[in-house]
PDB file of C-alpha atoms in Angstrom:
ATOM      1  CA  MET A   1       4.296 -10.405  32.097  1.00  0.00           C
ATOM      2  CA  GLN A   2       6.403  -9.584  29.038  1.00  0.00           C
ATOM      3  CA  SER A   3       4.563 -12.244  27.047  1.00  0.00           C
ATOM      4  CA  ILE A   4       1.210 -10.691  27.883  1.00  0.00           C
ATOM      5  CA  VAL A   5       2.398  -7.258  26.796  1.00  0.00           C
ATOM      6  CA  ILE A   6       3.769  -8.656  23.526  1.00  0.00           C
ATOM      7  CA  LEU A   7       0.531 -10.542  22.824  1.00  0.00           C
ATOM      8  CA  ALA A   8      -1.503  -7.424  23.560  1.00  0.00           C
ATOM      9  CA  LEU A   9       0.633  -5.382  21.158  1.00  0.00           C
ATOM     10  CA  ILE A  10       0.259  -8.017  18.450  1.00  0.00           C
ATOM     11  CA  ALA A  11      -3.519  -8.042  18.944  1.00  0.00           C
ATOM     12  CA  ILE A  12      -3.675  -4.244  18.703  1.00  0.00           C
ATOM     13  CA  ALA A  13      -1.579  -4.237  15.542  1.00  0.00           C
ATOM     14  CA  ALA A  14      -3.710  -7.003  13.976  1.00  0.00           C
ATOM     15  CA  ILE A  15      -6.854  -5.022  14.651  1.00  0.00           C
ATOM     16  CA  GLN A  16      -5.226  -1.903  13.176  1.00  0.00           C
ATOM     17  CA  ALA A  17      -4.011  -3.824  10.104  1.00  0.00           C
ATOM     18  CA  ALA A  18      -7.331  -5.525   9.411  1.00  0.00           C
ATOM     19  CA  PRO A  19     -10.027  -3.591   7.574  1.00  0.00           C
ATOM     20  CA  SER A  20     -12.502  -1.822   9.833  1.00  0.00           C
ATOM     21  CA  SER A  21     -15.422  -3.063   7.762  1.00  0.00           C
ATOM     22  CA  PRO A  22     -15.207  -5.766   5.123  1.00  0.00           C
ATOM     23  CA  LYS A  23     -16.435  -3.998   2.002  1.00  0.00           C
ATOM     24  CA  ILE A  24     -17.209  -5.927  -1.134  1.00  0.00           C
ATOM     25  CA  ASP A  25     -16.363  -3.838  -4.128  1.00  0.00           C
ATOM     26  CA  LYS A  26     -19.313  -4.190  -6.476  1.00  0.00           C
ATOM     27  CA  ALA A  27     -17.239  -3.428  -9.563  1.00  0.00           C
ATOM     28  CA  TRP A  28     -14.894  -6.361  -8.966  1.00  0.00           C
ATOM     29  CA  GLY A  29     -16.869  -8.557  -6.552  1.00  0.00           C
ATOM     30  CA  GLU A  30     -13.970  -9.030  -4.166  1.00  0.00           C
ATOM     31  CA  PRO A  31     -13.098  -7.812  -0.686  1.00  0.00           C
ATOM     32  CA  ARG A  32     -11.028  -4.638  -0.744  1.00  0.00           C
ATOM     33  CA  GLY A  33      -8.306  -3.803   1.749  1.00  0.00           C
ATOM     34  CA  SER A  34      -6.074  -5.986   3.874  1.00  0.00           C
ATOM     35  CA  THR A  35      -7.211  -9.423   4.908  1.00  0.00           C
ATOM     36  CA  MET A  36      -6.700 -10.964   8.320  1.00  0.00           C
ATOM     37  CA  THR A  37      -4.218 -13.442   6.795  1.00  0.00           C
ATOM     38  CA  GLU A  38      -2.211 -10.573   5.361  1.00  0.00           C
ATOM     39  CA  ALA A  39      -2.324  -8.779   8.717  1.00  0.00           C
ATOM     40  CA  VAL A  40      -1.025 -11.802  10.625  1.00  0.00           C
ATOM     41  CA  LYS A  41       1.780 -12.362   8.105  1.00  0.00           C
ATOM     42  CA  CYS A  42       2.665  -8.680   8.340  1.00  0.00           C
ATOM     43  CA  LEU A  43       2.902  -8.860  12.124  1.00  0.00           C
ATOM     44  CA  PHE A  44       5.393 -11.716  12.011  1.00  0.00           C
ATOM     45  CA  LEU A  45       7.430 -10.632   8.968  1.00  0.00           C
ATOM     46  CA  VAL A  46       7.491  -6.866   9.542  1.00  0.00           C
ATOM     47  CA  GLY A  47       6.554  -6.345  13.188  1.00  0.00           C
ATOM     48  CA  PRO A  48       3.492  -4.853  14.866  1.00  0.00           C
ATOM     49  CA  PHE A  49       4.551  -1.211  14.889  1.00  0.00           C
ATOM     50  CA  ASP A  50       5.738  -1.014  11.279  1.00  0.00           C
ATOM     51  CA  CYS A  51       2.722  -3.047  10.169  1.00  0.00           C
ATOM     52  CA  ALA A  52       0.354  -0.573  11.855  1.00  0.00           C
ATOM     53  CA  LYS A  53       2.212   2.376  10.292  1.00  0.00           C
ATOM     54  CA  ALA A  54       1.996   0.706   6.859  1.00  0.00           C
ATOM     55  CA  LYS A  55      -1.778   0.307   7.250  1.00  0.00           C
ATOM     56  CA  THR A  56      -2.142   3.978   8.161  1.00  0.00           C
ATOM     57  CA  ASP A  57      -0.014   4.880   5.141  1.00  0.00           C
ATOM     58  CA  ALA A  58      -2.226   2.690   2.930  1.00  0.00           C
ATOM     59  CA  ASP A  59      -5.358   4.420   4.225  1.00  0.00           C
ATOM     60  CA  ASN A  60      -3.813   7.860   3.651  1.00  0.00           C
ATOM     61  CA  ALA A  61      -2.711   6.963   0.122  1.00  0.00           C
ATOM     62  CA  ALA A  62      -6.174   5.610  -0.712  1.00  0.00           C
ATOM     63  CA  ALA A  63      -7.809   8.795   0.580  1.00  0.00           C
ATOM     64  CA  ALA A  64      -5.414  10.934  -1.472  1.00  0.00           C
ATOM     65  CA  ALA A  65      -6.186   8.883  -4.589  1.00  0.00           C
ATOM     66  CA  ARG A  66      -9.949   9.300  -4.031  1.00  0.00           C
ATOM     67  CA  GLU A  67      -9.482  13.068  -3.603  1.00  0.00           C
ATOM     68  CA  SER A  68      -7.393  13.463  -6.757  1.00  0.00           C
ATOM     69  CA  TYR A  69      -8.652  10.969  -9.336  1.00  0.00           C
ATOM     70  CA  PRO A  70     -11.996   9.813 -10.764  1.00  0.00           C
ATOM     71  CA  ALA A  71     -13.572   6.772  -9.101  1.00  0.00           C
ATOM     72  CA  ASP A  72     -13.380   4.707 -12.287  1.00  0.00           C
ATOM     73  CA  THR A  73      -9.549   5.020 -12.235  1.00  0.00           C
ATOM     74  CA  LEU A  74      -9.013   3.708  -8.706  1.00  0.00           C
ATOM     75  CA  HIS A  75      -8.588   0.134  -9.935  1.00  0.00           C
ATOM     76  CA  ASN A  76      -6.181  -0.397 -12.817  1.00  0.00           C
ATOM     77  CA  GLY A  77      -6.147   3.262 -13.783  1.00  0.00           C
ATOM     78  CA  ILE A  78      -4.339   6.471 -12.984  1.00  0.00           C
ATOM     79  CA  GLY A  79      -5.781   6.621  -9.464  1.00  0.00           C
ATOM     80  CA  ASP A  80      -4.563   3.089  -8.756  1.00  0.00           C
ATOM     81  CA  ALA A  81      -1.074   3.863 -10.082  1.00  0.00           C
ATOM     82  CA  PHE A  82      -0.915   6.988  -7.913  1.00  0.00           C
ATOM     83  CA  ARG A  83      -2.154   5.097  -4.835  1.00  0.00           C
ATOM     84  CA  HIS A  84       0.526   2.408  -5.164  1.00  0.00           C
ATOM     85  CA  CYS A  85       3.234   5.020  -5.720  1.00  0.00           C
ATOM     86  CA  TYR A  86       2.148   7.230  -2.839  1.00  0.00           C
ATOM     87  CA  TRP A  87       1.551   4.343  -0.417  1.00  0.00           C
ATOM     88  CA  ASN A  88       5.085   3.044  -0.970  1.00  0.00           C
ATOM     89  CA  ALA A  89       6.542   6.551  -0.745  1.00  0.00           C
ATOM     90  CA  LEU A  90       4.760   7.099   2.580  1.00  0.00           C
ATOM     91  CA  MET A  91       5.929   3.745   3.919  1.00  0.00           C
ATOM     92  CA  THR A  92       9.504   4.509   2.865  1.00  0.00           C
ATOM     93  CA  LEU A  93       9.314   7.755   4.821  1.00  0.00           C
ATOM     94  CA  SER A  94       7.721   6.159   7.905  1.00  0.00           C
ATOM     95  CA  ILE A  95       9.266   2.674   8.188  1.00  0.00           C
ATOM     96  CA  GLY A  96      12.187   2.665   5.736  1.00  0.00           C
ATOM     97  CA  ARG A  97      12.620   1.329   2.247  1.00  0.00           C
ATOM     98  CA  ASN A  98      13.364  -2.305   3.194  1.00  0.00           C
ATOM     99  CA  GLN A  99      10.345  -2.621   5.467  1.00  0.00           C
ATOM    100  CA  ALA A 100       8.170  -0.866   2.869  1.00  0.00           C
ATOM    101  CA  LYS A 101       9.243  -3.409   0.251  1.00  0.00           C
ATOM    102  CA  LYS A 102       8.418  -6.301   2.596  1.00  0.00           C
ATOM    103  CA  VAL A 103       4.915  -4.931   3.279  1.00  0.00           C
ATOM    104  CA  ALA A 104       4.164  -4.132  -0.376  1.00  0.00           C
ATOM    105  CA  ASP A 105       5.449  -7.493  -1.634  1.00  0.00           C
ATOM    106  CA  LEU A 106       3.456  -9.280   1.068  1.00  0.00           C
ATOM    107  CA  HIS A 107       0.335  -7.385  -0.035  1.00  0.00           C
ATOM    108  CA  GLU A 108       0.857  -8.299  -3.690  1.00  0.00           C
ATOM    109  CA  ASP A 109       1.664 -11.936  -2.819  1.00  0.00           C
ATOM    110  CA  ASN A 110      -1.555 -12.117  -0.796  1.00  0.00           C
ATOM    111  CA  ASN A 111      -3.639 -10.618  -3.616  1.00  0.00           C
ATOM    112  CA  THR A 112      -3.817 -13.591  -5.980  1.00  0.00           C
ATOM    113  CA  THR A 113      -7.175 -13.052  -7.700  1.00  0.00           C
ATOM    114  CA  GLY A 114      -6.049 -10.609 -10.386  1.00  0.00           C
ATOM    115  CA  PRO A 115      -4.163 -11.260 -13.606  1.00  0.00           C
ATOM    116  CA  LEU A 116      -0.369 -11.441 -13.624  1.00  0.00           C
ATOM    117  CA  THR A 117      -0.095  -8.201 -15.616  1.00  0.00           C
ATOM    118  CA  GLU A 118      -1.951  -6.374 -12.824  1.00  0.00           C
ATOM    119  CA  ARG A 119       0.478  -7.719 -10.227  1.00  0.00           C
ATOM    120  CA  GLU A 120       3.467  -6.732 -12.363  1.00  0.00           C
ATOM    121  CA  MET A 121       2.031  -3.225 -12.772  1.00  0.00           C
ATOM    122  CA  ASP A 122       1.518  -2.880  -9.018  1.00  0.00           C
ATOM    123  CA  LEU A 123       5.024  -4.154  -8.211  1.00  0.00           C
ATOM    124  CA  ARG A 124       6.574  -1.685 -10.661  1.00  0.00           C
ATOM    125  CA  ASN A 125       4.553   1.250  -9.314  1.00  0.00           C
ATOM    126  CA  ASN A 126       5.405   0.193  -5.755  1.00  0.00           C
ATOM    127  CA  GLU A 127       9.127   0.311  -6.576  1.00  0.00           C
ATOM    128  CA  ILE A 128       8.799   3.741  -8.179  1.00  0.00           C
ATOM    129  CA  GLY A 129       6.958   4.894  -5.059  1.00  0.00           C
ATOM    130  CA  ARG A 130       9.736   3.669  -2.786  1.00  0.00           C
ATOM    131  CA  GLN A 131      12.207   5.570  -4.940  1.00  0.00           C
ATOM    132  CA  ALA A 132      10.022   8.690  -4.652  1.00  0.00           C
ATOM    133  CA  GLY A 133       9.952   8.248  -0.878  1.00  0.00           C
ATOM    134  CA  SER A 134      13.731   7.861  -0.753  1.00  0.00           C
ATOM    135  CA  GLU A 135      14.145  11.123  -2.691  1.00  0.00           C
ATOM    136  CA  SER A 136      11.548  13.078  -0.678  1.00  0.00           C
ATOM    137  CA  LYS A 137      11.906  15.012   2.564  1.00  0.00           C
ATOM    138  CA  ASN A 138       8.225  14.696   3.522  1.00  0.00           C
ATOM    139  CA  ALA A 139       4.825  13.333   2.498  1.00  0.00           C
ATOM    140  CA  ASP A 140       3.849  16.434   0.525  1.00  0.00           C
ATOM    141  CA  GLU A 141       6.954  16.192  -1.622  1.00  0.00           C
ATOM    142  CA  ALA A 142       6.367  12.464  -2.186  1.00  0.00           C
ATOM    143  CA  ARG A 143       2.739  13.107  -3.119  1.00  0.00           C
ATOM    144  CA  ALA A 144       3.788  15.736  -5.668  1.00  0.00           C
ATOM    145  CA  LYS A 145       6.332  13.336  -7.187  1.00  0.00           C
ATOM    146  CA  CYS A 146       3.708  10.600  -7.563  1.00  0.00           C
ATOM    147  CA  HIS A 147       1.276  13.058  -9.195  1.00  0.00           C
ATOM    148  CA  THR A 148       4.040  14.065 -11.611  1.00  0.00           C
ATOM    149  CA  TYR A 149       4.805  10.415 -12.356  1.00  0.00           C
ATOM    150  CA  VAL A 150       1.131   9.887 -13.257  1.00  0.00           C
ATOM    151  CA  SER A 151       0.986  12.899 -15.561  1.00  0.00           C
ATOM    152  CA  THR A 152       4.300  12.086 -17.303  1.00  0.00           C
ATOM    153  CA  GLY A 153       3.485   8.396 -17.787  1.00  0.00           C
ATOM    154  CA  HIS A 154       6.421   7.293 -15.598  1.00  0.00           C
ATOM    155  CA  LEU A 155       4.050   4.991 -13.706  1.00  0.00           C
ATOM    156  CA  THR A 156       2.393   2.027 -15.392  1.00  0.00           C
ATOM    157  CA  LEU A 157      -1.214   3.177 -15.728  1.00  0.00           C
ATOM    158  CA  LYS A 158      -2.892   0.021 -17.089  1.00  0.00           C
ATOM    159  CA  PRO A 159      -2.021  -3.673 -16.792  1.00  0.00           C
TER     160      PRO A 159
END
């Protein structure tokens, strides 16, 4: 019985972690969002509950970036830098800094189509976001810190 419950929880988390609709981004010609491979790895390396929380945090950070920054900056621009910072800050608040690092590194390791400079930029902004999350009491404070980091140039804004 325990095995069935565990399998059901893993299936629920995999569905939560996978994108709800595979969207091809016309600007870059690649699928956006988590892949099923990334979701399965996340389940085994991070756990179903933290993986599901990380996906929710990613969705919330993406929505905040779309609300605050122009569409043409959401990939390799100020919106992208903010999104990475805020996503990692949110994860640090919800699942802890170590788990947040595992999820973010897994995501970057799974995203192998971009240039190395893009990956390095994302990893740096992820780390700054985890620091912002560690220094924040709540999501609003973390969001404000990431906005400040964009406007001051503390985040890497272009690869």
